[in-house]
Short mmCIF file of C-alpha atoms and ligand atoms in Angstrom, two decimals:
data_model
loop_
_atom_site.label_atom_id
_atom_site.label_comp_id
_atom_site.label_asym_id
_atom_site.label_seq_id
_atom_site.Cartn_x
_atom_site.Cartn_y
_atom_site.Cartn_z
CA UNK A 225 -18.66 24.34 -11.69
CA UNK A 226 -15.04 26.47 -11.73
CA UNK A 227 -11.93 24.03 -11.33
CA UNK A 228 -9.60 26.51 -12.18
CA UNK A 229 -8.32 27.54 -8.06
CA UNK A 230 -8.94 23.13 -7.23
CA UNK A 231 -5.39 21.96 -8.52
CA UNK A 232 -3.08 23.23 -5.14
CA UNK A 233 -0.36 23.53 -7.63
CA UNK A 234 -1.82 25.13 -10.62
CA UNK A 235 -1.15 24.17 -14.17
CA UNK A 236 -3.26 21.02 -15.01
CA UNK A 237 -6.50 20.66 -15.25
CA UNK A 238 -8.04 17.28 -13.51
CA UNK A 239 -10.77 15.62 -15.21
CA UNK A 240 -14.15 15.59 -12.89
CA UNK A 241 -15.56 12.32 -11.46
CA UNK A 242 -18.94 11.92 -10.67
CA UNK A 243 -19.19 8.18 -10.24
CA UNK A 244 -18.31 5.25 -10.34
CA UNK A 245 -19.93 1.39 -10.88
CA UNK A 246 -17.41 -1.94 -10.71
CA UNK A 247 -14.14 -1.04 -12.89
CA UNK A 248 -15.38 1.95 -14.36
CA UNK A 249 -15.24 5.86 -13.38
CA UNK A 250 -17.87 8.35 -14.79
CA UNK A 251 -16.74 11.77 -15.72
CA UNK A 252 -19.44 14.81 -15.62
CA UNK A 253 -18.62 15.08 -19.72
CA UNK A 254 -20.13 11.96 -20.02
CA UNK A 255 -16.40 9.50 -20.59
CA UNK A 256 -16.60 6.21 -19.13
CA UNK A 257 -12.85 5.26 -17.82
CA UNK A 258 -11.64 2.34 -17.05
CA UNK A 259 -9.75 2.18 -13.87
CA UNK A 260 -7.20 -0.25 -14.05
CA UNK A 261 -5.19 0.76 -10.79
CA UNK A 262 -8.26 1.12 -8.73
CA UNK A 263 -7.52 4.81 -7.87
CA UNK A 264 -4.07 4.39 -6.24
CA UNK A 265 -4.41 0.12 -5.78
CA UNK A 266 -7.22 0.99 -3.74
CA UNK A 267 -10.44 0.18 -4.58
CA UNK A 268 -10.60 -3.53 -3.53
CA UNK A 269 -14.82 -4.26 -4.26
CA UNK A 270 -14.82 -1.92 -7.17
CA UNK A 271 -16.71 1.52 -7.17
CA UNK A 272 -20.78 2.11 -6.85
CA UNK A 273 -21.72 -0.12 -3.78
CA UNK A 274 -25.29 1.12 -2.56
CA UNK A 275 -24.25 -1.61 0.52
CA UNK A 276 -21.69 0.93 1.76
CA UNK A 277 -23.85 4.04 0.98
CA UNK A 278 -25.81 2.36 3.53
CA UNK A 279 -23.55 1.20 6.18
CA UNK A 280 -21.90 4.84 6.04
CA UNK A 281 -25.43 6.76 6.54
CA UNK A 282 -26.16 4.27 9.63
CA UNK A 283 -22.88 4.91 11.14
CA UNK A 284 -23.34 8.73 10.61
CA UNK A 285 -26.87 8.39 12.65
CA UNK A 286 -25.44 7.05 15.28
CA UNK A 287 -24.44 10.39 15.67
CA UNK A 288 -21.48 10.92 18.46
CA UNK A 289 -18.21 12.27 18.54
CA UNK A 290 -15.57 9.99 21.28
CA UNK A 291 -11.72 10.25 21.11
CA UNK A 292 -10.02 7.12 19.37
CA UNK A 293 -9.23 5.44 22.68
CA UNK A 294 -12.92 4.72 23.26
CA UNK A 295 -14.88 2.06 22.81
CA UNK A 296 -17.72 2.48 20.08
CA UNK A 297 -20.15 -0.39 18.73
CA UNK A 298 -18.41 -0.19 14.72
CA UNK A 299 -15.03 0.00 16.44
CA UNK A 300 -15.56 -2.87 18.54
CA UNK A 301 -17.19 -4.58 15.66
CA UNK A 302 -14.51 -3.82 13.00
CA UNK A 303 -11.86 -5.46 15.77
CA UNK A 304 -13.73 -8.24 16.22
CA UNK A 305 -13.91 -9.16 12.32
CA UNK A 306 -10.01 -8.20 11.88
CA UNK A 307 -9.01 -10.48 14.74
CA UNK A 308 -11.48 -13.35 13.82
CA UNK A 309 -11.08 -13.09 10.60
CA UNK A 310 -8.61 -11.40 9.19
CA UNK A 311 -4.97 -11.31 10.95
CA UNK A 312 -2.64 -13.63 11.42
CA UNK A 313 -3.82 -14.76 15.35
CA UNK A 314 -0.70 -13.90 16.86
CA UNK A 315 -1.51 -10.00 15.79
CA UNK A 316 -4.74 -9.43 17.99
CA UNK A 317 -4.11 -5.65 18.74
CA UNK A 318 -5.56 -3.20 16.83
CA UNK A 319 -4.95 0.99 16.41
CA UNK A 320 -7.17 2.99 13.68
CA UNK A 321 -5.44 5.93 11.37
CA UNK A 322 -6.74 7.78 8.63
CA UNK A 323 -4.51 6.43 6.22
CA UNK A 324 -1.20 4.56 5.37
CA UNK A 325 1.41 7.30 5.78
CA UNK A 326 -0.52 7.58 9.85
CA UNK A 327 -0.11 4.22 10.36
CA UNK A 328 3.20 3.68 9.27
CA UNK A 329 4.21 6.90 11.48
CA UNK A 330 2.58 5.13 14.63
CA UNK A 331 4.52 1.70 13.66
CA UNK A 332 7.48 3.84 14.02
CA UNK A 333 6.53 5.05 17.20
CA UNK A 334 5.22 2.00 18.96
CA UNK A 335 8.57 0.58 17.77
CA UNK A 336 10.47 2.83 19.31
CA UNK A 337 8.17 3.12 22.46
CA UNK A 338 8.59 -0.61 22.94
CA UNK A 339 12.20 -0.58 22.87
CA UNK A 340 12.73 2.19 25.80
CA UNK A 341 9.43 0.44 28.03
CA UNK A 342 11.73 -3.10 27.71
CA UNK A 343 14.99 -0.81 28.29
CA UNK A 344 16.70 -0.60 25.18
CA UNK A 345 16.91 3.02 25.18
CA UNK A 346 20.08 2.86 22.81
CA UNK A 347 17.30 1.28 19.70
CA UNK A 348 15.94 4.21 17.63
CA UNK A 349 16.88 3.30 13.96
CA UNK A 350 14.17 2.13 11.65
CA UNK A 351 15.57 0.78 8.76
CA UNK A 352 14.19 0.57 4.98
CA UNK A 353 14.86 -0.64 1.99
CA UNK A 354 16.55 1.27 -0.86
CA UNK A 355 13.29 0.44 -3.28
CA UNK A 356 10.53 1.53 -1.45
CA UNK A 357 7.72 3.94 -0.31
CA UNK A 358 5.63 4.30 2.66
CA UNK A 359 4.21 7.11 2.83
CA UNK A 360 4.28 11.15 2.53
CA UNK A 361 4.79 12.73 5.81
CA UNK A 362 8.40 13.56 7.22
CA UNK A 363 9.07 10.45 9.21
CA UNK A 364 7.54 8.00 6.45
CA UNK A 365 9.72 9.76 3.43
CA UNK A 366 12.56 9.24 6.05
CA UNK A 367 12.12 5.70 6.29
CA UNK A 368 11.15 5.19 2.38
CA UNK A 369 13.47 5.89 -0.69
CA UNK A 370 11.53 7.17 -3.17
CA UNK A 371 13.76 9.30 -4.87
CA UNK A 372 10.92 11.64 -6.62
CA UNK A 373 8.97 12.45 -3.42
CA UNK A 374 11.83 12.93 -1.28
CA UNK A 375 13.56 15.15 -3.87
CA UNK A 376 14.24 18.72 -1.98
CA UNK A 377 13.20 17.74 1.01
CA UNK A 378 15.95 15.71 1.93
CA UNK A 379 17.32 18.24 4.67
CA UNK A 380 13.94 17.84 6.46
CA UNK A 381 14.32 13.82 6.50
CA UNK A 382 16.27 11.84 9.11
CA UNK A 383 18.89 10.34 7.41
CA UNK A 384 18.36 6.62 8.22
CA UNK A 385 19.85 3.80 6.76
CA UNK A 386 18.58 1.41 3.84
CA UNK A 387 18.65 -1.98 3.22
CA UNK A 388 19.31 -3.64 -0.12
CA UNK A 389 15.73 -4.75 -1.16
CA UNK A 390 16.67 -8.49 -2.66
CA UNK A 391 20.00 -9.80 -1.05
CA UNK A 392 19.31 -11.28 2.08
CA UNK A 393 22.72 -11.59 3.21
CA UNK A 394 23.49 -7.67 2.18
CA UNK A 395 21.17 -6.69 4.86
CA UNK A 396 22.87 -8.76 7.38
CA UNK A 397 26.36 -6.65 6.86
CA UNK A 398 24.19 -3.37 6.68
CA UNK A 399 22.82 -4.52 10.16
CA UNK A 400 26.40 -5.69 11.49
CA UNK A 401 27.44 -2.49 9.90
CA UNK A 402 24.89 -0.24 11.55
CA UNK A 403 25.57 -1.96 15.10
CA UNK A 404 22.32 -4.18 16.01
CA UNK A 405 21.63 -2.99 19.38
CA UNK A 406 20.99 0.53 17.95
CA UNK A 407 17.92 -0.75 15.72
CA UNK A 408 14.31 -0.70 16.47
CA UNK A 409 12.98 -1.73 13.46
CA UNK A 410 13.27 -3.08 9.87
CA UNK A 411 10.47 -2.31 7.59
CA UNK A 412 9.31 -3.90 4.02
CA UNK A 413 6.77 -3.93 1.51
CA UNK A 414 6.15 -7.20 0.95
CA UNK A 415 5.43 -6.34 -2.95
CA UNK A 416 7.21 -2.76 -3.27
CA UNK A 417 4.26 -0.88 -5.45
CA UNK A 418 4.87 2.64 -5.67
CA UNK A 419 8.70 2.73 -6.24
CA UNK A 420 9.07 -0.55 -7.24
CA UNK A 421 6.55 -1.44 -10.02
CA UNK A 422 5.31 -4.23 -8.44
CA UNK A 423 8.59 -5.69 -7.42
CA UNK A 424 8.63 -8.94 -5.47
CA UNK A 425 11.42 -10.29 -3.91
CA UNK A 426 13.09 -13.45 -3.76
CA UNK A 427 11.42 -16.36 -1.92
CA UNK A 428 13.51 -16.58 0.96
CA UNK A 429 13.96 -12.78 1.71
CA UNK A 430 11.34 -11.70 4.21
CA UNK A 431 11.95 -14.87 6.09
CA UNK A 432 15.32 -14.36 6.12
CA UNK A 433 14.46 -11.08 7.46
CA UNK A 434 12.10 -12.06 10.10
CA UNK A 435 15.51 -14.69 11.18
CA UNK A 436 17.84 -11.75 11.11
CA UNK A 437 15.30 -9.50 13.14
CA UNK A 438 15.00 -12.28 15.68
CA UNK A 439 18.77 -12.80 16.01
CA UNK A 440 19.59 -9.19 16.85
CA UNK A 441 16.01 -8.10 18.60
CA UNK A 442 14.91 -5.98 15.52
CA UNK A 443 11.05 -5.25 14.96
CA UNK A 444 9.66 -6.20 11.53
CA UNK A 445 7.41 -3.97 10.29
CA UNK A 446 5.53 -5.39 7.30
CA UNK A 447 4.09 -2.08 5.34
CA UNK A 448 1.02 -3.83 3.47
CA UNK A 449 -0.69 -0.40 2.61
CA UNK A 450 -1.02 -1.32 -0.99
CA UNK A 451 -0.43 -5.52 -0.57
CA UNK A 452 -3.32 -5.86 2.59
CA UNK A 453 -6.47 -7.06 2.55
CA UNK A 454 -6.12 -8.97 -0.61
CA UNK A 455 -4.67 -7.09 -3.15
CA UNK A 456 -1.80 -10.25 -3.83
CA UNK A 457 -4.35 -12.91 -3.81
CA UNK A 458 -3.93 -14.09 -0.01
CA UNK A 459 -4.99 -12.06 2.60
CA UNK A 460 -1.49 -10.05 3.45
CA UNK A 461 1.67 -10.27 1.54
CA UNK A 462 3.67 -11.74 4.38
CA UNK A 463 1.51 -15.07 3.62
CA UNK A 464 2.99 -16.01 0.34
CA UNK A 465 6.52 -16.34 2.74
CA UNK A 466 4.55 -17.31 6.01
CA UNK A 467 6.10 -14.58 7.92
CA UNK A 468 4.78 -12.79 10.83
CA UNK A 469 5.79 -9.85 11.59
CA UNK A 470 5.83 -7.81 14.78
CA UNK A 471 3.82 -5.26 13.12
CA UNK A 472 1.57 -5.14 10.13
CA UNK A 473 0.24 -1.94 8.92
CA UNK A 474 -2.63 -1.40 6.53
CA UNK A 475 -4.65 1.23 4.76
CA UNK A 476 -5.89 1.50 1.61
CA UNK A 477 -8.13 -1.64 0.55
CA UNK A 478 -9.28 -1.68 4.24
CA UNK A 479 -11.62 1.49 3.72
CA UNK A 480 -11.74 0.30 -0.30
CA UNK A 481 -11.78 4.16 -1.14
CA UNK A 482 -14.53 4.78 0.41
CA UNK A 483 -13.37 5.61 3.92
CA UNK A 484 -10.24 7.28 4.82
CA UNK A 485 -9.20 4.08 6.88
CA UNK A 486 -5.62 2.52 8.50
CA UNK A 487 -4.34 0.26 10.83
CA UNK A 488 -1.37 -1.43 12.72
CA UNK A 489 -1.91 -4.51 13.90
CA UNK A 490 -0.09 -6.10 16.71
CA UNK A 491 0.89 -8.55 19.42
CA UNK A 492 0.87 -8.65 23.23
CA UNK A 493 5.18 -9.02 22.98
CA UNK A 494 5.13 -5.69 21.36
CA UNK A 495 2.18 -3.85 23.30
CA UNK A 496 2.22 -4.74 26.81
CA UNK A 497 5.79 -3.78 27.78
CA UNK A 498 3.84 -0.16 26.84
CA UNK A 499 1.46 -1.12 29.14
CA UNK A 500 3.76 -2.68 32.19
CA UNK A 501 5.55 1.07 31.47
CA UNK A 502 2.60 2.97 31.40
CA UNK A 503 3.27 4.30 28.50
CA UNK A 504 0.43 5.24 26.16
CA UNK A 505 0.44 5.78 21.97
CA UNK A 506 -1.05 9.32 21.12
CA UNK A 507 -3.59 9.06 18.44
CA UNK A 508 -4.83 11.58 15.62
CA UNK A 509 -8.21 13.10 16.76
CA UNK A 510 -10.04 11.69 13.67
CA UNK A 511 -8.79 8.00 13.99
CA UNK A 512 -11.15 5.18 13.19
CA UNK A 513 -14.20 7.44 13.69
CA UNK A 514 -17.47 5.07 13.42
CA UNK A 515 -17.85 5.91 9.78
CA UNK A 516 -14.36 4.82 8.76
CA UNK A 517 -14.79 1.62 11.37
CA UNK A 518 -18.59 1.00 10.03
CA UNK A 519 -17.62 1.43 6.24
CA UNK A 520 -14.52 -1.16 6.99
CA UNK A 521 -16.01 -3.60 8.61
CA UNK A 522 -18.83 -3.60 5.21
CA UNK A 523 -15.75 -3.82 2.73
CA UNK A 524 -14.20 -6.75 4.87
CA UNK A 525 -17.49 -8.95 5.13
CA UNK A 526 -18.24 -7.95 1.39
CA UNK A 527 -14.74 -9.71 0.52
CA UNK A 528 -16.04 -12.08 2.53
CA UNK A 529 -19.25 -12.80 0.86
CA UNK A 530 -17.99 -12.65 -2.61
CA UNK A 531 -14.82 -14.51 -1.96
CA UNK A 532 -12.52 -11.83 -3.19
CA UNK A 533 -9.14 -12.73 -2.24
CA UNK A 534 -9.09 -15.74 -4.27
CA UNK A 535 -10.73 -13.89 -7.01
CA UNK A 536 -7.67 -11.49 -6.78
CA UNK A 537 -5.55 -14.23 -7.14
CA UNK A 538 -7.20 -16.37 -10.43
CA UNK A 539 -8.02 -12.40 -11.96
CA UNK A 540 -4.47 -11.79 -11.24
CA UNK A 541 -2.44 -14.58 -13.21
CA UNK A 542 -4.65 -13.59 -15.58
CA UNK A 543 -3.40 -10.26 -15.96
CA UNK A 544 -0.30 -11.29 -15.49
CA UNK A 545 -0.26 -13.50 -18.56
CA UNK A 546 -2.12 -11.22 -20.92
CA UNK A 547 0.76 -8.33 -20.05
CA UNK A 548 3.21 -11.33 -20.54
CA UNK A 549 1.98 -12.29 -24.06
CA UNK A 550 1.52 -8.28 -25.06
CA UNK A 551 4.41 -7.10 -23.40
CA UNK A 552 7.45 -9.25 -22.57
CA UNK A 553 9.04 -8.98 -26.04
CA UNK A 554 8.48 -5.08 -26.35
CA UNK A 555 11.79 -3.29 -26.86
CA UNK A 556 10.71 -0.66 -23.93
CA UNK A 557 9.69 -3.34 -21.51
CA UNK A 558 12.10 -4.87 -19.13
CA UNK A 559 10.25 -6.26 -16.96
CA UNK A 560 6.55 -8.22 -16.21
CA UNK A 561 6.00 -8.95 -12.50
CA UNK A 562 3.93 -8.82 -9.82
CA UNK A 563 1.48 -10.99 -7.00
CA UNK A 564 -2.28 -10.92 -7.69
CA UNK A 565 -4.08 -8.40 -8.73
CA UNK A 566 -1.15 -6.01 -8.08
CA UNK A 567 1.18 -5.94 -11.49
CA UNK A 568 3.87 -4.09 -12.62
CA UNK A 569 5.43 -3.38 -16.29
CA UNK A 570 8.90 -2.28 -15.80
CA UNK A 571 9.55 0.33 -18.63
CA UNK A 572 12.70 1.55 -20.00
CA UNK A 573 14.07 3.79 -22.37
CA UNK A 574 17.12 6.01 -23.25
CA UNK A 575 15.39 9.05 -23.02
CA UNK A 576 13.91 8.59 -19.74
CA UNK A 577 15.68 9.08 -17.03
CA UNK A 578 13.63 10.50 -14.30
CA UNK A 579 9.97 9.02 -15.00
CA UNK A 580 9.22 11.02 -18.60
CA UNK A 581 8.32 7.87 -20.31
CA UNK A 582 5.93 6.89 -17.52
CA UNK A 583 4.33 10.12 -17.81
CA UNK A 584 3.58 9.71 -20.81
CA UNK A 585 2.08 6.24 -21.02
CA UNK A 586 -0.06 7.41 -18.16
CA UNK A 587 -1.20 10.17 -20.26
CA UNK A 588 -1.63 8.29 -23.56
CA UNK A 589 -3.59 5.59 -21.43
CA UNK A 590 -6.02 7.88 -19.62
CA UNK A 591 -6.62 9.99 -23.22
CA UNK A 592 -7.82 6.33 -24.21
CA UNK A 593 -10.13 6.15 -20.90
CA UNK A 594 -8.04 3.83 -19.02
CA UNK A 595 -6.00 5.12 -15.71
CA UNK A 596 -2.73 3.40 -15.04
CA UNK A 597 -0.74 4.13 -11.90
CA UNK A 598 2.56 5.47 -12.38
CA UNK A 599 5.59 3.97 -10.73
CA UNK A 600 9.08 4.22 -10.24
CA UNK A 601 12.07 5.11 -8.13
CA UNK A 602 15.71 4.63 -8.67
CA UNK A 603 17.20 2.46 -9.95
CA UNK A 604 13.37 1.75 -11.53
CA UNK A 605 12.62 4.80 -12.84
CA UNK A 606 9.86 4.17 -15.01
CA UNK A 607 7.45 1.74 -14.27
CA UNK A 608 3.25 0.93 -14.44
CA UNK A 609 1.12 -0.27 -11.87
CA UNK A 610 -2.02 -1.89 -12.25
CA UNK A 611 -4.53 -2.93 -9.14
CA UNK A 612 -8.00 -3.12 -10.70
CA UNK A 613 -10.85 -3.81 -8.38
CA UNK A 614 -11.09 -7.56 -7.69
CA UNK A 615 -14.62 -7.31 -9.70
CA UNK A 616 -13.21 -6.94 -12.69
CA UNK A 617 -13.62 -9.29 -15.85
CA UNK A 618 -11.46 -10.88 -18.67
CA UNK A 619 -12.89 -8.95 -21.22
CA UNK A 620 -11.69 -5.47 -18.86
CA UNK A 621 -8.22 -6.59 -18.32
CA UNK A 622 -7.57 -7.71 -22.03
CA UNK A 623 -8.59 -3.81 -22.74
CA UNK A 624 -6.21 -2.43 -20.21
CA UNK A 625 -3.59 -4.37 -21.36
CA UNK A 626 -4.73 -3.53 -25.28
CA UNK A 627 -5.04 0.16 -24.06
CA UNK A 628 -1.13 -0.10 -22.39
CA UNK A 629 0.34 -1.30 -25.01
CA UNK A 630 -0.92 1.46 -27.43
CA UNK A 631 -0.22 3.68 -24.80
CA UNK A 632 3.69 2.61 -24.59
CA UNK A 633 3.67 2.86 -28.56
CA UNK A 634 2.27 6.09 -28.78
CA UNK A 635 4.50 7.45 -25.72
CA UNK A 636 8.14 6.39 -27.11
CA UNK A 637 7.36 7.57 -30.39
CA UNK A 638 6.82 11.12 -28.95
CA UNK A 639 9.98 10.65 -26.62
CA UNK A 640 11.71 9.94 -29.74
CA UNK A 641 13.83 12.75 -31.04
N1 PLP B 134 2.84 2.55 2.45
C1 PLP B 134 2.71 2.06 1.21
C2 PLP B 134 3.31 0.73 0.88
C3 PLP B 134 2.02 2.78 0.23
O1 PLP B 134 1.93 2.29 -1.00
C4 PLP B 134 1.46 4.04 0.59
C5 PLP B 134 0.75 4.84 -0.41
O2 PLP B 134 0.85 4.65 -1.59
C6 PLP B 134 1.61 4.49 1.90
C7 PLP B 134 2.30 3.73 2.81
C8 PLP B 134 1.01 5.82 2.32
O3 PLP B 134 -0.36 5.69 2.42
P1 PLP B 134 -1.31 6.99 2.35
O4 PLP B 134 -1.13 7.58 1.00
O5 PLP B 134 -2.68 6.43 2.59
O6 PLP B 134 -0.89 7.91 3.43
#
């Protein structure tokens, strides 16, 4: 098979997949890789599961086409199991994307739409925090701050802004500073991945938040893209801090890489002023189609089944001690952090000053079959993310960990001059 017109932007060459079983990726010259970031903190049950093979081709045979804002068996079914389930109770309203970057764009909106159907037409600003990323279209790089994937687009992006991502009482002079009754919504990562490296914050912070959004009428948005449906070792990020936000948006883990699946999750305050207003929230013509809803609903009960979450959360101090003990007292390492099975190795280095040394380790990593996320964002800007599946075993985090820290060796010792 020709590669060479796949790359959109030419000039690499990507390896070729053709399976996948538990932790491990197969490549069609025969290289067994061991994914230790789960795609992009994605794959939740691990790769290879016949079960969803199965679920998919039965949803396909069902074999009709309705618009998102009808009812379907898997759609009903894939509520049912979120709300029962899954969300905190108070969030018992449920809208399907393809993806994180669609669901975060429809938080936005619903955010704003609530505002003018209560009559607070003067709320439109959505405010982020400096360390963060949610998502790649227009409105979700406006509300992020990842430096990289905003870079020279800026003039397209609405200049919003940003909150400090740690100090509680710094966002509540940005908000005094910003005038309250102009904001619509705050949102957070509960875990920043992308930009961040796996950076948690304080304790107190997103309660604080939620007290601060409460106090001035402000929408919390929790972004749990890459944190949902597991990935810290409770179900949602907001739980380590007991916060409930307004709105909770998913994607990733949710479909488990097998589906293309989103969500934003919701309560009656939020929705039904739409509703008293008559106002509607237009979807994307592909939204929570039965395969994405079918597929789902297999990942969640297969969590389920297996007990999952928890395992994300005994599989994660694991691999948070073994990068501890091979890592913390590496010149190039600043930091160790992270919640579950969703870690981050801060890196740093003279020479590196826009993500170079990242690149690198990456590279070195995945030339020693193992793929490592890269991460990193002013003022972080090199960083590694790791977000196995939750199937993985001891033995396959102590050789991502082994593999890493090669990696990092080999990597600064090219950078070196
Ligand atoms: N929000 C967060 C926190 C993410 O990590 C991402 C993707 O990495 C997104 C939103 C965007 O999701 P997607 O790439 O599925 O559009």
């Amino acid at each position: 098979m020709n590669a060479s017109h796949f790359p959109f932007v030419p000039g690499t060459t990507p390896i070729t997949v053709v399976g996948g079983e538990g932790s491990y990726l197969f490549t069609s010259d025969g290289r067994r890789i061991l994914d230790a970031c789960g795609g992009a903190i994605v794959s939740n049950i691990g790769h290879g599961r016949p079960e969803i093979g199965e679920a998919a081709a039965a949803a396909l045979n069902q074999g009709a086409y309705v618009v998102p804002l009808w009812a379907t068996e898997a759609r009903l079914r894939l509520v049912d199991r979120l709300t029962s389930s899954w969300l905190p109770k108070s969030l018992n309203r449920c809208l399907f994307t393809s993806g994180g970057s669609e669901a975060v764009d429809v938080a936005i909106r619903v955010a704003r739409q609530h505002h003018v159907a209560t009559g607070q037409t003067q709320r439109w600003k959505v405010l982020g925090r400096e360390v963060s990323y949610h998502g790649a279209t227009l409105s979700t790089l406006s509300v992020g701050n990842h430096d990289r994937r905003r870079a020279s687009l800026e003039p397209l992006l609405m200049e919003l802004p940003k909150i400090s991502p740690s100090d509680a009482d710094s966002v509540a002079k940005t908000i005094e500073a910003e005038d309250p009754a102009t904001i619509a919504a705050i949102i957070v990562e509960p875990v920043s991945g992308a930009s961040g490296g796996a950076l948690v914050p304080p304790d107190d912070y997103l309660g604080r938040l939620r007290s601060l959004c409460d106090e001035h009428g402000i929408l919390l948005i929790a972004d749990e893209v890459m944190t949902g449906f597991g990935r810290t070792g409770r179900r949602f990020g907001v739980d380590h801090s007991e916060t409930i936000p307004d709105l909770l948006v998913a994607g990733k883990g949710l479909g488990g890489g097998y589906v293309p699946a989103g969500g934003v999750f919701a309560g009656d305050k939020v929705v039904e002023p739409l509703s008293v207003a008559g106002a509607t929230v237009m979807y994307y013509t592909f939204s929570g189609s039965d395969i994405v809803c079918a597929v789902s609903d297999r990942v969640l009960q297969i969590m389920q089944d297996e007990d999952l979450v928890n395992r994300a959360a005994t599989m994660g101090s694991r691999l948070n001690q073994l990068l501890h003990d091979a890592l913390a007292d590496h010149p190039n390492v600043a930091d160790v952090r992270g919640r579950g099975l969703l870690q981050g190795v801060e890196l740093v280095s003279p020479t590196s000053t826009g993500g170079e040394l990242t690149t690198k380790v990456v590279a070195e990593a995945l030339s020693r079959d193992c793929a490592i996320y890269p991460a990193g964002s002013a003022p972080i800007p090199d960083a590694l993310l790791f977000g196995p599946p939750f199937v993985c075993t001891d033995k396959e985090l102590e050789q991502m960990v082994d593999i890493c820290a090669q990696s990092i060796d080999a990597a600064v010792a090219s950078l070196t001059p």
